[in-house]
C-alpha positions as a printed Julia matrix, in Angstrom:
432×3 Matrix{Float64}:
 235.51  156.42   -1.71
 233.24  153.46   -2.46
 231.13  153.59   -5.58
 227.78  155.26   -5.13
 225.84  152.11   -5.94
 227.67  150.08   -3.25
 226.73  152.29   -0.3
 223.51  153.39    1.3
 222.59  156.93    0.28
 221.81  159.25    3.14
 221.71  162.42    1.07
 220.95  163.18   -2.57
 224.39  164.78   -2.95
 226.02  161.4    -2.2
 225.18  160.43   -5.79
 227.98  162.76   -7.02
 231.39  161.09   -6.78
 234.83  162.69   -6.75
 235.44  161.65  -10.37
 232.38  163.52  -11.68
 232.71  166.87  -13.45
 232.12  169.95  -11.31
 229.66  172.6   -12.53
 232.54  174.92  -13.52
 234.11  172.16  -15.66
 230.81  171.47  -17.38
 230.48  175.15  -18.39
 234.07  175.18  -19.75
 233.47  172.06  -21.9
 230.35  173.65  -23.43
 232.47  176.42  -24.97
 234.13  173.88  -27.26
 230.8   172.64  -28.66
 229.73  174.27  -31.95
 226.21  173.71  -33.28
 226.16  172.42  -36.85
 223.44  173.71  -39.17
 221.71  170.88  -41.01
 220.57  171.6   -44.54
 216.82  171.28  -44.85
 215.37  169.32  -47.74
 213.12  171.6   -49.74
 210.71  168.66  -50.22
 210.59  167.47  -46.61
 207.58  169.43  -45.4
 205.69  169.48  -48.68
 202.49  167.37  -48.61
 202.39  164.71  -51.32
 198.76  165.59  -52.0
 196.25  168.24  -51.07
 194.43  166.08  -48.52
 194.65  167.07  -44.86
 195.98  164.44  -42.43
 193.31  161.96  -41.4
 193.25  163.09  -37.78
 192.21  166.61  -38.88
 189.12  165.41  -40.82
 185.76  165.87  -39.11
 183.43  163.02  -40.18
 179.72  163.67  -40.53
 179.91  166.93  -42.49
 180.71  165.6   -45.98
 178.37  165.18  -48.96
 177.55  161.64  -50.1
 176.12  160.46  -53.42
 174.39  157.05  -53.39
 173.78  154.98  -56.53
 171.81  151.72  -56.39
 171.37  149.09  -59.09
 169.08  146.06  -59.05
 166.03  144.77  -57.23
 163.66  146.21  -54.62
 165.69  144.51  -51.89
 168.78  146.43  -52.99
 166.77  149.66  -53.16
 165.55  149.11  -49.61
 169.15  148.56  -48.45
 170.16  151.8   -50.18
 167.36  153.71  -48.43
 168.44  152.34  -45.05
 172.07  153.36  -45.64
 171.02  156.86  -46.74
 168.85  157.22  -43.62
 171.64  156.28  -41.22
 174.18  158.56  -42.88
 171.75  161.51  -42.87
 170.89  160.88  -39.21
 174.61  161.06  -38.38
 174.96  164.43  -40.12
 176.16  163.62  -43.64
 174.39  165.41  -46.48
 172.9   163.06  -49.09
 173.21  164.75  -52.47
 171.8   164.02  -55.93
 174.82  165.74  -57.51
 177.63  163.2   -57.92
 180.13  165.92  -58.9
 179.81  167.83  -55.61
 179.92  164.7   -53.41
 182.99  163.9   -51.31
 182.18  160.18  -51.27
 180.32  157.82  -53.61
 178.41  154.9   -52.08
 177.86  152.39  -54.9
 175.25  149.71  -54.16
 175.66  146.96  -56.76
 173.68  144.17  -58.45
 175.25  140.9   -59.6
 172.35  139.38  -61.58
 173.61  140.26  -65.07
 176.89  141.31  -66.69
 175.68  144.8   -67.77
 174.75  145.73  -64.18
 178.24  144.78  -62.97
 179.81  146.63  -65.92
 177.99  149.83  -64.9
 179.19  149.3   -61.32
 182.81  148.8   -62.43
 182.68  151.89  -64.66
 181.29  153.98  -61.8
 184.19  152.92  -59.56
 186.65  153.98  -62.26
 184.88  157.31  -62.73
 184.93  157.96  -58.96
 188.66  157.24  -58.78
 189.35  159.51  -61.75
 187.38  162.27  -59.99
 189.39  161.77  -56.75
 186.25  160.72  -54.88
 186.29  158.46  -51.83
 184.44  155.2   -52.57
 182.44  152.72  -50.48
 181.07  149.63  -52.22
 177.91  147.76  -51.2
 175.48  145.21  -52.6
 175.83  141.78  -54.13
 178.92  142.15  -56.35
 181.54  142.74  -53.61
 179.7   140.39  -51.22
 179.88  137.54  -53.73
 183.41  138.22  -55.04
 185.32  140.57  -52.7
 188.73  139.55  -54.11
 188.15  140.79  -57.64
 191.06  142.87  -58.94
 189.07  146.07  -59.48
 187.83  146.0   -55.85
 191.34  145.92  -54.34
 192.02  148.49  -51.64
 188.42  149.77  -51.58
 186.05  149.82  -48.62
 183.23  147.27  -48.73
 180.07  146.94  -46.67
 178.35  143.54  -46.81
 174.66  143.0   -47.5
 174.05  142.0   -43.87
 176.18  144.82  -42.41
 174.31  147.88  -43.7
 173.61  148.99  -40.1
 177.35  149.78  -39.84
 177.52  152.02  -42.9
 178.41  155.11  -40.82
 181.56  153.4   -39.47
 182.69  152.35  -42.92
 182.07  155.79  -44.46
 183.83  157.53  -41.56
 186.97  155.41  -41.87
 186.97  155.73  -45.66
 186.81  159.52  -45.45
 189.84  159.37  -43.14
 191.71  157.51  -45.86
 191.38  153.96  -44.5
 190.07  150.85  -46.24
 187.45  148.84  -44.31
 185.7   145.59  -45.22
 182.69  144.23  -43.31
 181.4   141.06  -44.98
 180.34  138.86  -42.05
 176.99  137.13  -41.54
 174.7   138.2   -38.7
 173.88  135.32  -36.38
 172.03  134.71  -33.14
 173.11  131.6   -31.21
 174.62  130.2   -34.39
 171.44  130.78  -36.44
 171.7   133.1   -39.44
 169.55  136.22  -39.16
 167.64  138.01  -41.9
 170.04  140.95  -41.86
 170.22  144.4   -40.31
 167.49  145.62  -37.95
 164.28  146.79  -39.58
 163.8   149.85  -37.34
 166.78  151.77  -38.72
 166.25  155.32  -40.1
 165.46  155.48  -43.8
 165.33  157.99  -46.64
 162.75  156.65  -49.09
 163.18  157.43  -52.8
 159.42  157.64  -52.91
 158.2   158.99  -49.53
 154.85  157.24  -50.01
 156.28  153.73  -50.56
 157.96  151.58  -47.92
 159.93  148.59  -49.22
 160.23  145.86  -46.59
 162.53  142.89  -47.14
 160.82  140.0   -45.32
 163.75  137.6   -45.69
 167.15  137.38  -47.31
 168.58  134.51  -49.33
 166.62  131.55  -50.68
 166.26  127.75  -50.59
 167.18  127.15  -54.24
 170.49  126.53  -56.03
 169.71  127.74  -59.56
 172.67  127.05  -61.82
 172.69  130.55  -63.37
 172.28  132.59  -60.18
 175.08  134.71  -58.73
 172.84  136.39  -56.15
 172.86  133.17  -54.08
 176.62  133.63  -53.59
 175.92  137.04  -52.05
 172.65  136.6   -50.15
 173.12  132.96  -49.13
 170.52  130.58  -47.69
 167.08  131.59  -46.48
 166.93  133.72  -43.32
 163.54  135.23  -42.41
 162.7   138.18  -40.17
 160.32  137.43  -37.28
 156.67  138.21  -38.09
 156.33  140.66  -35.17
 159.3   142.76  -36.41
 157.8   142.99  -39.9
 154.39  144.03  -38.53
 156.05  146.66  -36.3
 157.97  148.03  -39.29
 154.73  148.29  -41.29
 153.0   150.16  -38.44
 155.96  152.55  -38.12
 155.89  153.22  -41.87
 152.19  154.06  -41.88
 152.74  156.43  -38.96
 155.41  158.18  -41.07
 152.9   158.85  -43.85
 153.52  155.88  -46.15
 150.47  154.73  -48.12
 151.96  151.7   -49.89
 154.06  148.77  -48.66
 156.03  146.56  -51.03
 157.18  143.22  -49.68
 160.45  142.06  -51.21
 163.12  139.37  -50.99
 164.92  136.88  -53.19
 161.84  134.64  -52.8
 158.88  135.88  -50.75
 157.09  132.53  -51.14
 159.78  130.77  -49.07
 159.26  133.18  -46.16
 159.16  131.59  -42.72
 160.27  128.07  -43.62
 163.37  128.55  -41.47
 161.49  129.95  -38.45
 158.39  127.74  -38.39
 155.86  129.97  -40.12
 154.76  130.8   -43.69
 153.86  133.66  -46.05
 150.02  133.59  -45.63
 150.41  133.84  -41.83
 152.54  136.96  -42.24
 150.21  138.49  -44.83
 147.08  138.1   -42.7
 148.85  139.85  -39.79
 149.99  142.67  -42.07
 146.51  143.11  -43.52
 145.23  143.79  -39.98
 147.44  146.89  -39.61
 146.94  148.41  -43.08
 144.89  151.61  -42.62
 142.05  152.65  -44.88
 143.36  154.04  -48.18
 146.74  152.27  -47.94
 147.79  149.23  -49.97
 150.05  146.17  -49.78
 151.95  144.77  -52.77
 153.56  141.33  -52.83
 156.96  140.69  -54.38
 158.42  137.8   -56.35
 157.67  134.21  -55.41
 158.95  131.06  -57.12
 156.29  128.49  -58.16
 157.23  125.63  -55.77
 156.57  127.67  -52.61
 153.22  129.08  -53.61
 151.67  125.81  -54.8
 150.81  124.65  -51.28
 149.26  128.03  -50.32
 147.12  128.7   -53.4
 143.76  128.87  -51.59
 145.03  131.25  -48.89
 146.95  133.38  -51.4
 143.83  133.8   -53.54
 141.88  135.04  -50.49
 144.63  137.51  -49.58
 144.97  138.81  -53.15
 141.21  139.43  -53.19
 141.48  141.64  -50.08
 140.53  145.27  -50.86
 143.8   146.57  -49.39
 146.07  144.12  -51.25
 146.98  144.61  -54.91
 145.79  141.76  -57.16
 149.36  141.33  -58.41
 151.92  138.53  -58.19
 155.36  138.12  -59.75
 155.98  134.43  -60.54
 159.13  133.8   -62.65
 158.87  130.89  -65.1
 162.28  131.48  -66.82
 161.53  128.88  -69.54
 158.58  126.82  -70.8
 160.81  123.8   -71.46
 161.03  121.19  -68.72
 164.47  120.09  -69.88
 165.79  123.66  -69.62
 164.16  124.07  -66.19
 165.91  120.88  -65.1
 169.27  122.25  -66.26
 168.49  125.46  -64.4
 167.64  123.41  -61.24
 164.42  125.36  -60.83
 162.64  122.56  -58.88
 159.31  122.82  -60.73
 157.95  121.96  -64.17
 155.9   124.02  -66.61
 152.71  122.25  -65.46
 153.31  123.57  -61.89
 153.62  127.12  -63.19
 150.45  126.79  -65.27
 148.56  125.37  -62.28
 149.49  128.43  -60.17
 148.59  130.94  -62.91
 145.34  129.22  -63.91
 144.15  128.93  -60.31
 144.89  132.57  -59.48
 143.37  133.88  -62.71
 140.19  131.95  -61.9
 139.95  132.87  -58.21
 141.26  136.48  -58.34
 139.36  138.51  -60.97
 141.59  140.94  -62.86
 144.84  139.67  -61.32
 148.09  140.83  -62.93
 150.68  138.06  -63.25
 154.25  139.17  -63.98
 156.92  136.7   -65.02
 160.6   136.45  -66.05
 162.11  134.64  -69.02
 165.77  133.9   -69.8
 166.57  133.68  -73.51
 169.45  131.48  -74.64
 170.18  129.46  -71.51
 172.94  126.88  -72.2
 171.49  123.9   -74.07
 168.25  125.68  -75.05
 167.19  124.43  -78.49
 164.95  126.18  -81.0
 162.15  123.79  -79.95
 162.65  124.76  -76.28
 162.44  128.43  -77.16
 159.29  127.92  -79.23
 157.63  126.37  -76.16
 158.41  129.59  -74.29
 156.95  131.68  -77.11
 153.74  129.59  -76.99
 153.45  130.12  -73.22
 153.71  133.89  -73.61
 151.2   133.82  -76.47
 148.83  131.78  -74.3
 148.89  133.98  -71.2
 149.85  137.35  -72.74
 151.54  138.46  -69.53
 150.97  142.19  -68.98
 154.35  142.43  -67.28
 157.22  140.42  -68.77
 160.9   140.69  -67.8
 162.92  139.46  -70.78
 166.56  138.64  -70.04
 169.28  137.53  -72.41
 171.36  134.86  -70.68
 174.72  136.03  -69.32
 177.14  133.47  -67.83
 178.04  134.74  -64.38
 181.5   133.76  -63.07
 181.5   130.98  -60.49
 178.08  129.61  -61.45
 177.56  126.08  -62.88
 175.8   127.52  -65.95
 178.96  129.43  -66.91
 180.71  126.08  -67.49
 177.93  124.62  -69.66
 178.1   124.68  -73.51
 176.87  128.16  -74.44
 174.27  129.16  -77.02
 175.9   131.44  -79.67
 175.59  135.14  -78.87
 173.78  135.9   -82.14
 171.15  133.24  -81.37
 170.63  134.62  -77.86
 170.14  138.12  -79.24
 167.71  136.95  -81.89
 165.59  135.0   -79.38
 165.53  138.01  -77.07
 164.4   140.17  -79.99
 161.71  137.68  -81.08
 160.25  137.46  -77.59
 160.3   141.25  -77.21
 158.41  141.63  -80.5
 155.79  139.14  -79.32
 155.38  141.03  -76.05
 154.9   144.35  -77.87
 152.41  142.81  -80.3
 149.55  142.58  -77.8
 147.79  145.2   -75.68
 147.01  143.72  -72.25
 145.33  146.87  -70.91
 142.85  147.61  -73.71
 139.97  146.62  -71.41
 140.94  149.4   -69.0
 140.71  152.22  -71.56
């Protein structure tokens, strides 16, 4: 008989050849087969931990604790992330101990802020909490040893926080650090119309742009936020309208440098402010954020008019950092002390009762005693009612970290001296 594969089959039974076992033979052979019992390992089916497999976890029902360090911009990002997570079904809790996941939103400006961030990560891991990292520290240096294996959400990716949290809860590690672009042009960041849980339900913080035009030698934030990218004016006005409809009675404008707003999209800060003023209802107020001296100099007249508006606070935050031109040059601040004085003098003259806030760094590399005394004289002259005093900390990867450092004891003493000067005057006596 020819082999089955060499002939055309006309019936299914033609597959069986004469050499094949008959059913009776198959049954007989089976009797000689004895099943062998395999010893089971007592450890085989024991879970290595108490966590259920990832495919049995239902995302959207866990409790999340959010901690934010740093500026108003960071706080706004934290509020947006909380809003999206709550809208998805997660419960935002104030109790870190009962939370299933910690969302840590970091600041990279000074060493102590990063130290707190690092310690919080360690504490979360010791408490067997899931962790998602956000903010400027992981964005600027995602390859740091203590960030290994942890989920990261970039400063321009906060609209995808639900995805990152969901995957992290399942036991996966996710990192989203890309830049948002439109036709190759960098965008300001996530959409402004996202849901939000405000820390203060009466205050809406709106970031009008991200990044800046400077390259200050001490700044680590630039590594995280990058170059200037402004939101379109219409989107910012729409966000303000939406906020007022939700019961907000105060809007704070924020960014790394509000004065530089619009230079990348063909507009400027006064243009935006006049459009915002139009939509501020009676009884509500607008507060401006920080602006560096170079970008406000050319808009002084317009800014004075806006700050005199009844629905705009007569307040402006203009960081000087040092009253020594040589130190400012080493900082690459792109202005001199005379520029700063021109801005302050003009606004104090044109805007009655204006509050000027400023920042000062004590002990920048190369700062001499004479340089520091110039700073003390400036503070004595203007008696700033709001003064942010910062001891210099060399941030890794910045040019200032490689410069010859002022001794730690000297930095501390200068910080103390300036603080004592600040506490020696009473800027609000006239309001009592």
